[in-house]
PDB file of C-alpha atoms and ligand atoms in Angstrom:
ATOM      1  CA  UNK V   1      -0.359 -16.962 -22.604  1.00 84.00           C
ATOM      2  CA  UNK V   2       0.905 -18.829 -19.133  1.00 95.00           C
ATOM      3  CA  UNK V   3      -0.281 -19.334 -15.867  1.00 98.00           C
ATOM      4  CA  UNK V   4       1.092 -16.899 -13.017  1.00 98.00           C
ATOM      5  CA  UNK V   5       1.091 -17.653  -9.216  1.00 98.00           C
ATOM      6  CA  UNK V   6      -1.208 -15.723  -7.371  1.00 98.00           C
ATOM      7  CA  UNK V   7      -0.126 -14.271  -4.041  1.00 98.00           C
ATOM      8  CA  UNK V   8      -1.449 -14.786  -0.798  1.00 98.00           C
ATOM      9  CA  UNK V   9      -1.987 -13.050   2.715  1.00 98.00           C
ATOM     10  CA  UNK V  10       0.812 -12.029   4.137  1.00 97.00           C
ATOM     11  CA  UNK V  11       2.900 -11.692   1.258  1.00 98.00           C
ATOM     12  CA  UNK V  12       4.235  -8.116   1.990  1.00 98.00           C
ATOM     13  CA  UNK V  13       3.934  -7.338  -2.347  1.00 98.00           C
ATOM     14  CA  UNK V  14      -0.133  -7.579  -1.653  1.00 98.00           C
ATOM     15  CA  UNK V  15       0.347  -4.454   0.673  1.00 98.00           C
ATOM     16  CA  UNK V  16       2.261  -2.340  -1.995  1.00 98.00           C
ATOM     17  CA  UNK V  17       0.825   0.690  -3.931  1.00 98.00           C
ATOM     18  CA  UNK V  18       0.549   0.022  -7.246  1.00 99.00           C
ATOM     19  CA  UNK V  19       2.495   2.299 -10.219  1.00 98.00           C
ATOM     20  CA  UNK V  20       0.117   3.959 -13.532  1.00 98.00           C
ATOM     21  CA  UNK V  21       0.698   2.269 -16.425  1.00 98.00           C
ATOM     22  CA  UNK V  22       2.862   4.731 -18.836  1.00 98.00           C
ATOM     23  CA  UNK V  23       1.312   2.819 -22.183  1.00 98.00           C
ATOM     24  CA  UNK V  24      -1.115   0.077 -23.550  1.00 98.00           C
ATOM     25  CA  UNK V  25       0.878  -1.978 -25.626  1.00 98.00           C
ATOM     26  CA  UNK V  26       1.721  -5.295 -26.725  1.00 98.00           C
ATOM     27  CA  UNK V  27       3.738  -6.207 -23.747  1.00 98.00           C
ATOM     28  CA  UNK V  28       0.597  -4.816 -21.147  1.00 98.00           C
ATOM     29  CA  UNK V  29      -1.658  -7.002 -23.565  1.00 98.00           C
ATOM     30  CA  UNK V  30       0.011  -9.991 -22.898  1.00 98.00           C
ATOM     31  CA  UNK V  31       0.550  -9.123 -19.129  1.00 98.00           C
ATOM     32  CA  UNK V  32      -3.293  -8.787 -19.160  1.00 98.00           C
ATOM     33  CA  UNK V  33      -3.644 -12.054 -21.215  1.00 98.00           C
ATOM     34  CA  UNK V  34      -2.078 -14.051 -18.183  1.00 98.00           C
ATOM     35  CA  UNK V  35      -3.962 -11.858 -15.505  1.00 98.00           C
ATOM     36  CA  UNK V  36      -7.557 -13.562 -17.322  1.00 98.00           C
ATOM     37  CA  UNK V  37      -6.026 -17.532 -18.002  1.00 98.00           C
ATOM     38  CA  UNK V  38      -5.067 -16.979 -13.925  1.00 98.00           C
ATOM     39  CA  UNK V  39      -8.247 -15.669 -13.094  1.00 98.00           C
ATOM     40  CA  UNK V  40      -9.722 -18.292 -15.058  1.00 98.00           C
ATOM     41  CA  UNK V  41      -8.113 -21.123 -13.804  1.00 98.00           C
ATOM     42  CA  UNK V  42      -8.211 -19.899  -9.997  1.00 98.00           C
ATOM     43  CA  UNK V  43     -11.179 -19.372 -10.606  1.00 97.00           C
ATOM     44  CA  UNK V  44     -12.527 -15.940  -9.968  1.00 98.00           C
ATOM     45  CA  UNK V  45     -14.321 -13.109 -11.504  1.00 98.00           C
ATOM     46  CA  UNK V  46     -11.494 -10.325 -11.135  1.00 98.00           C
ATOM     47  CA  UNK V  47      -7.728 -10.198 -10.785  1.00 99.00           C
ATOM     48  CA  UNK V  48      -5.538  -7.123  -9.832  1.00 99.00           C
ATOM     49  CA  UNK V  49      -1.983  -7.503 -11.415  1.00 99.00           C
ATOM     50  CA  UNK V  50      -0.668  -6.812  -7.703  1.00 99.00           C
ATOM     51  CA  UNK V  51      -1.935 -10.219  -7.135  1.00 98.00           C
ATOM     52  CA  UNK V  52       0.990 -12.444  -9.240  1.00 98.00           C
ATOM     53  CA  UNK V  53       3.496  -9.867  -8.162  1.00 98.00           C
ATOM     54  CA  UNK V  54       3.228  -7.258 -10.312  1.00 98.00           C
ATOM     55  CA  UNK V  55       2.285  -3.805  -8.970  1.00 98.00           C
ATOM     56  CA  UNK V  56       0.945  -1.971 -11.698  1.00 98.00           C
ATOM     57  CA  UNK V  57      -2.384  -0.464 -11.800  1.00 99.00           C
ATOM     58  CA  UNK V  58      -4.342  -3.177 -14.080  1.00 99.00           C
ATOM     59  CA  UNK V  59      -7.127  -5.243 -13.338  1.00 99.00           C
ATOM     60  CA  UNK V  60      -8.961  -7.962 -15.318  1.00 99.00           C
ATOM     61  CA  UNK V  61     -12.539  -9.408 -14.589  1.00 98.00           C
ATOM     62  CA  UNK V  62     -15.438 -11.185 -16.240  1.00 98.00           C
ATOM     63  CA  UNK V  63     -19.078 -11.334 -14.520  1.00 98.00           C
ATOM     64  CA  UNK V  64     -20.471 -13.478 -17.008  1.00 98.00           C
ATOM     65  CA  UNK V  65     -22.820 -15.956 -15.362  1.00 96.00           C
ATOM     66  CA  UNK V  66     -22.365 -19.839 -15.937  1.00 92.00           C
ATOM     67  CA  UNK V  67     -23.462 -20.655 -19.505  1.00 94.00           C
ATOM     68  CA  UNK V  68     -23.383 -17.239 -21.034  1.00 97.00           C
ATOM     69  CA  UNK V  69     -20.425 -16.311 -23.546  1.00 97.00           C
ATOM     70  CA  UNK V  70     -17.080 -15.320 -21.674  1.00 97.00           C
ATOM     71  CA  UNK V  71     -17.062 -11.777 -21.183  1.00 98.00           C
ATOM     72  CA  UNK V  72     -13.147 -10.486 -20.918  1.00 98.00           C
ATOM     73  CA  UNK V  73     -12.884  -7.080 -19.000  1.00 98.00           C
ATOM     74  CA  UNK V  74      -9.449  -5.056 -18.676  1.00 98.00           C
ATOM     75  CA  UNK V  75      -9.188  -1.945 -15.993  1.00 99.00           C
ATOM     76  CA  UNK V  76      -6.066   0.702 -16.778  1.00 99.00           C
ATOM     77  CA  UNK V  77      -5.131   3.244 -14.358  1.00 99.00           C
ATOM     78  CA  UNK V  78      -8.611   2.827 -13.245  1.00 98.00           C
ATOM     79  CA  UNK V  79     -10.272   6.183 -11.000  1.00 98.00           C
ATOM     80  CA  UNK V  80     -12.953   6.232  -9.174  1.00 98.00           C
ATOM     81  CA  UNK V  81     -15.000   9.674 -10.392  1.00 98.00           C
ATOM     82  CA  UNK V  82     -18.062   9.556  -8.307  1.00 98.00           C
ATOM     83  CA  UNK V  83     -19.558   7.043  -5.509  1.00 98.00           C
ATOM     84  CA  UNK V  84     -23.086   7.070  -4.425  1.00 98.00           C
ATOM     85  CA  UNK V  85     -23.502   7.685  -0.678  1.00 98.00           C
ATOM     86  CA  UNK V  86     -26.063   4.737  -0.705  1.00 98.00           C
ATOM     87  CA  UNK V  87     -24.207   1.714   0.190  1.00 98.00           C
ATOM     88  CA  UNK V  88     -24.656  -1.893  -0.206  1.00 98.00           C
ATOM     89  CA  UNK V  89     -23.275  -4.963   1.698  1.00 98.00           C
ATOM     90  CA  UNK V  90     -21.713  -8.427  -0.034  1.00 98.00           C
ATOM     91  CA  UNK V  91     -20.355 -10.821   0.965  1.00 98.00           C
ATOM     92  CA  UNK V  92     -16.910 -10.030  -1.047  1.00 98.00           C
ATOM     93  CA  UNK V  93     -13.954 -13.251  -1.472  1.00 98.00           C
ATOM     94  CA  UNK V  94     -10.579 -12.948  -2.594  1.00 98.00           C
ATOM     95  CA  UNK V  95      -8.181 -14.925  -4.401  1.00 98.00           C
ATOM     96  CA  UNK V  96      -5.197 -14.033  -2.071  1.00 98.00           C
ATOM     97  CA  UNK V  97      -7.530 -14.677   0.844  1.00 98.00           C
ATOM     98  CA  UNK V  98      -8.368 -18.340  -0.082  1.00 97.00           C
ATOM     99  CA  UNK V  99     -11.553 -19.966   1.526  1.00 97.00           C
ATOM    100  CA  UNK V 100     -12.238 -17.070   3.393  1.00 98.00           C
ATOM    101  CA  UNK V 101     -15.742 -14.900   3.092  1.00 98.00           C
ATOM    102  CA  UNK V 102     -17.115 -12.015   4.098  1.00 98.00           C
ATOM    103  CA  UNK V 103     -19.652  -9.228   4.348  1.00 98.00           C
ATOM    104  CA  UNK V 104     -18.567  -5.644   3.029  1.00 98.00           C
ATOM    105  CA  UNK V 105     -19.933  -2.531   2.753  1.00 98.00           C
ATOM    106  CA  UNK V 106     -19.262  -0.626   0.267  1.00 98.00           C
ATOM    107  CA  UNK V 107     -20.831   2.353  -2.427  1.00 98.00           C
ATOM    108  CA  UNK V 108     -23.686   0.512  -4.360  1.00 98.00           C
ATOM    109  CA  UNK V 109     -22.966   2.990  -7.659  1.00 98.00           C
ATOM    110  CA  UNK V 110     -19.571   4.190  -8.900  1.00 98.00           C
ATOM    111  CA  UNK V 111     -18.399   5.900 -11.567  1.00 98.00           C
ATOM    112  CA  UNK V 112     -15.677   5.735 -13.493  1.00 98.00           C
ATOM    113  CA  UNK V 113     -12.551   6.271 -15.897  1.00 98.00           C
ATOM    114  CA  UNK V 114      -9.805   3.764 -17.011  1.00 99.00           C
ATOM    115  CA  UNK V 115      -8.169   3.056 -20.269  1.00 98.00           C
ATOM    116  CA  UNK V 116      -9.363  -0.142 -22.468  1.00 98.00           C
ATOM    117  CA  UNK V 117      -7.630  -3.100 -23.830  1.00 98.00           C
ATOM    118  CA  UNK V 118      -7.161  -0.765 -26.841  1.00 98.00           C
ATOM    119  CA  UNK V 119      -6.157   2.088 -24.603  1.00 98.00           C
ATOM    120  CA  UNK V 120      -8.789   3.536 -25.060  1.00 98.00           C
ATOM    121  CA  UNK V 121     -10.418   6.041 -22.154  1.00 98.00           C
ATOM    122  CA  UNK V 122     -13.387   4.896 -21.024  1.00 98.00           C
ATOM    123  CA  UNK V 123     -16.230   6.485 -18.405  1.00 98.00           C
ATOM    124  CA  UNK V 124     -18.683   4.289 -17.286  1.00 98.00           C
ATOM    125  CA  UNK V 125     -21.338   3.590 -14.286  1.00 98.00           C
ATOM    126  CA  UNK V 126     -21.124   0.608 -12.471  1.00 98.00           C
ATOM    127  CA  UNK V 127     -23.649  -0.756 -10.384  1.00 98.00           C
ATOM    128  CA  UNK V 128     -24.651  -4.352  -8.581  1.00 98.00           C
ATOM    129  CA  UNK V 129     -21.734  -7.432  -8.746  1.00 98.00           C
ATOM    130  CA  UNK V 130     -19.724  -4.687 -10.966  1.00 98.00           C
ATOM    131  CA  UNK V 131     -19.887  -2.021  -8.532  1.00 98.00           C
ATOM    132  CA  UNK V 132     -18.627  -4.480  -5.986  1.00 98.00           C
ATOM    133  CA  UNK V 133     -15.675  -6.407  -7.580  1.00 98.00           C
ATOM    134  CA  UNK V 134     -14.189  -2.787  -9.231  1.00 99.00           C
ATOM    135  CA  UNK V 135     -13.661  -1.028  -6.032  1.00 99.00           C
ATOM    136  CA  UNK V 136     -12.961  -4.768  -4.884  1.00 99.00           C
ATOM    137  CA  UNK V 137      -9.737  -4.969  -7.333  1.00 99.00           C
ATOM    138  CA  UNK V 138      -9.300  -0.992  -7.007  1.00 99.00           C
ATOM    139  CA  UNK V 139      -8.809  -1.884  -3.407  1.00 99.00           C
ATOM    140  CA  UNK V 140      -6.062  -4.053  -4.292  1.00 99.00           C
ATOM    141  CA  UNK V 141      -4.527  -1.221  -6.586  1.00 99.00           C
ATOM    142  CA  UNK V 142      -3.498   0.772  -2.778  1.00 98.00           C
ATOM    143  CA  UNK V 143      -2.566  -2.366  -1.155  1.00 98.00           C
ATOM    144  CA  UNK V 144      -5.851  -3.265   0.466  1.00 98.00           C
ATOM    145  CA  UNK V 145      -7.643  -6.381   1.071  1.00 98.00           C
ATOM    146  CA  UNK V 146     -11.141  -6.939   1.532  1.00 98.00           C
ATOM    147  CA  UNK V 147      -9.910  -8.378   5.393  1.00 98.00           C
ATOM    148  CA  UNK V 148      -8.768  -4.748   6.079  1.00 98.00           C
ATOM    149  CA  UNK V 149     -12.159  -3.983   6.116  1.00 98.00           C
ATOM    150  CA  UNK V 150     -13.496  -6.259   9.172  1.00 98.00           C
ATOM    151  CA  UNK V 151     -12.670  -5.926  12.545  1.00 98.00           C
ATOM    152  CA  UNK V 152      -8.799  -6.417  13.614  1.00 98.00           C
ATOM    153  CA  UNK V 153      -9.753  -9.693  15.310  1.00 98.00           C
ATOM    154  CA  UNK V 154     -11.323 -11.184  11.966  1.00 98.00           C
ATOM    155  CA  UNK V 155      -8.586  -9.934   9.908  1.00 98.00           C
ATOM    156  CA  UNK V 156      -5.982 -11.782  12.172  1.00 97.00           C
ATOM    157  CA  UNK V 157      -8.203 -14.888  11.912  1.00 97.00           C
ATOM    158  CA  UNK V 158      -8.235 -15.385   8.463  1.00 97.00           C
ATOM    159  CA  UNK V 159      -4.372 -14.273   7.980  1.00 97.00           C
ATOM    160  CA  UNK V 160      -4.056 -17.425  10.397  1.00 97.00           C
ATOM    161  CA  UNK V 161      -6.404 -19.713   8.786  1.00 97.00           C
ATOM    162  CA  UNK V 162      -4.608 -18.922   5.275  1.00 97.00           C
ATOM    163  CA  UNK V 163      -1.390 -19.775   7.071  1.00 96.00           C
ATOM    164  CA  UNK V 164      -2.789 -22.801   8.306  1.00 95.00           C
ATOM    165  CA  UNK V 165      -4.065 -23.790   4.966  1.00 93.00           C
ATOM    166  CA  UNK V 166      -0.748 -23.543   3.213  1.00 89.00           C
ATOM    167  CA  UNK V 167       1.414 -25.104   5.926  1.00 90.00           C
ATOM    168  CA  UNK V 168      -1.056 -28.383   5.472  1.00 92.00           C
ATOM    169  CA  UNK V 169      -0.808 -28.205   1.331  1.00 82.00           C
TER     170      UNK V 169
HETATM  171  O1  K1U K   1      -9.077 -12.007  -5.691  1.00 58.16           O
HETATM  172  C1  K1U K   1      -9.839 -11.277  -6.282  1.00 58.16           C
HETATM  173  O2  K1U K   1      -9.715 -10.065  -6.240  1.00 58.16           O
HETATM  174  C2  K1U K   1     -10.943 -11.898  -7.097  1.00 58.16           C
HETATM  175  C3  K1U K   1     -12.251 -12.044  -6.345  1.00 58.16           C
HETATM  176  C4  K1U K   1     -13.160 -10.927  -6.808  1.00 58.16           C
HETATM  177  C5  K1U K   1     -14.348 -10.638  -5.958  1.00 58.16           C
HETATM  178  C6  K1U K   1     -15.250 -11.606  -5.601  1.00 58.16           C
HETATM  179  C7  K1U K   1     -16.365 -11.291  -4.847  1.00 58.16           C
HETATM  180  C8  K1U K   1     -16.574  -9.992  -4.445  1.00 58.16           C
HETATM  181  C9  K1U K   1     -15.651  -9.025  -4.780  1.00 58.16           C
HETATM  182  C10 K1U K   1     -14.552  -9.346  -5.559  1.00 58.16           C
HETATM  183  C11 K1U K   1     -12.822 -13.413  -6.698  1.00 58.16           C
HETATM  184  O3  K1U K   1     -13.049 -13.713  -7.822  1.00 58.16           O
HETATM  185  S1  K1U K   1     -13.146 -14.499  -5.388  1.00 58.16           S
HETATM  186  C12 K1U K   1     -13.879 -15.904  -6.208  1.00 58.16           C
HETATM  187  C13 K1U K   1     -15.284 -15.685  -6.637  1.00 58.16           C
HETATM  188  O4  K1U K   1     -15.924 -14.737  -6.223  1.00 58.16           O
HETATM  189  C14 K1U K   1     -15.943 -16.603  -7.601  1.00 58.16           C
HETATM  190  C15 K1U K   1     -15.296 -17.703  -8.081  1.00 58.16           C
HETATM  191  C16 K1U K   1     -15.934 -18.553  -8.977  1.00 58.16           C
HETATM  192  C17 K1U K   1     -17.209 -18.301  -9.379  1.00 58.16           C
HETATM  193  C18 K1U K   1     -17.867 -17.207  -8.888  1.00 58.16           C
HETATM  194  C19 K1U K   1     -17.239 -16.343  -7.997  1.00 58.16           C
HETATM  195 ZN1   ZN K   2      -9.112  -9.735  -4.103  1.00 58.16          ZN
END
């Protein structure tokens, strides 16, 4: 397993459509295997492979709470089959949108289809902190941040305080 980079705002790879994934197999494992000791380390609760550079539709995530048993999630060609017209608001953060926090509204219930660690197909229902970090990383999937969905003058604001941050580091 190793460590990747994550990318941050603007890299111009964040804003890329990601591919399908022809096959789960040993080499997607492993790619999926960094995506968690990343996500890990950053640390956060999900990680789109678009985030270390590599635009493929994968995502990784674990909502365990502090305390409780690590609980390793992996996303393939994830689709969204249904979204409840309620809506809920959070206030969403993003690894490649460091320090930076804000509210979003988005479907409180989804639905959904992806293929396992196993490759597997899956459907399942997500609701709450699930709900929210899914469409969060399937956001990232079509090259969209969670800053895409505030006003233009926020977006530019955090785009500048990331900027800021890195010049200082
Ligand atoms: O960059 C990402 O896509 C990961 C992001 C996921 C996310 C968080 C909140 C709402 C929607 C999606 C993060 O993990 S940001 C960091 C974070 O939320 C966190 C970090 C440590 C402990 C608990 C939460
Ligand atoms: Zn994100």
């Amino acid at each position: 397993m190793a460590l990747r980079e994550i990318l941050v705002v603007p890299d111009p790879v964040l804003k890329q459509v990601s591919k399908p994934v022809e096959r789960v197999d040993d080499d997607l494992r492993a790619l999926m295997d960094d995506m968690l000791e990343t996500m890990y380390a950053a640390p956060g609760i999900g990680l789109a492979a678009v985030q270390i550079g590599v635009p493929h539709r994968v995502i990784v995530m674990d909502l365990a709470r502090e305390g409780e048993p690590p609980a390793p999630r992996h996303f393939v060609n994830p689709e969204i089959l249904w979204a409840s017209e309620e809506t809920a608001p959070y206030e969403e953060g993003c690894l490649s949108v460091p320090e930076i926090y804000d509210e979003v509204e988005r479907p409180a219930k989804v639905k959904l289809r992806y293929l396992n660690y196993q490759g597997e197909a899956v459907e399942e229902e997500a609701e709450g902190l699930f709900a929210v970090c899914i469409q969060h990383e399937m956001d990232h999937l079509e090259g969209v941040l969670f800053i895409d969905h505030l006003s233009r003058l926020k977006r530019e604001q955090a785009v500048k305080k990331v900027k800021k941050q890195a010049k200082a580091a």
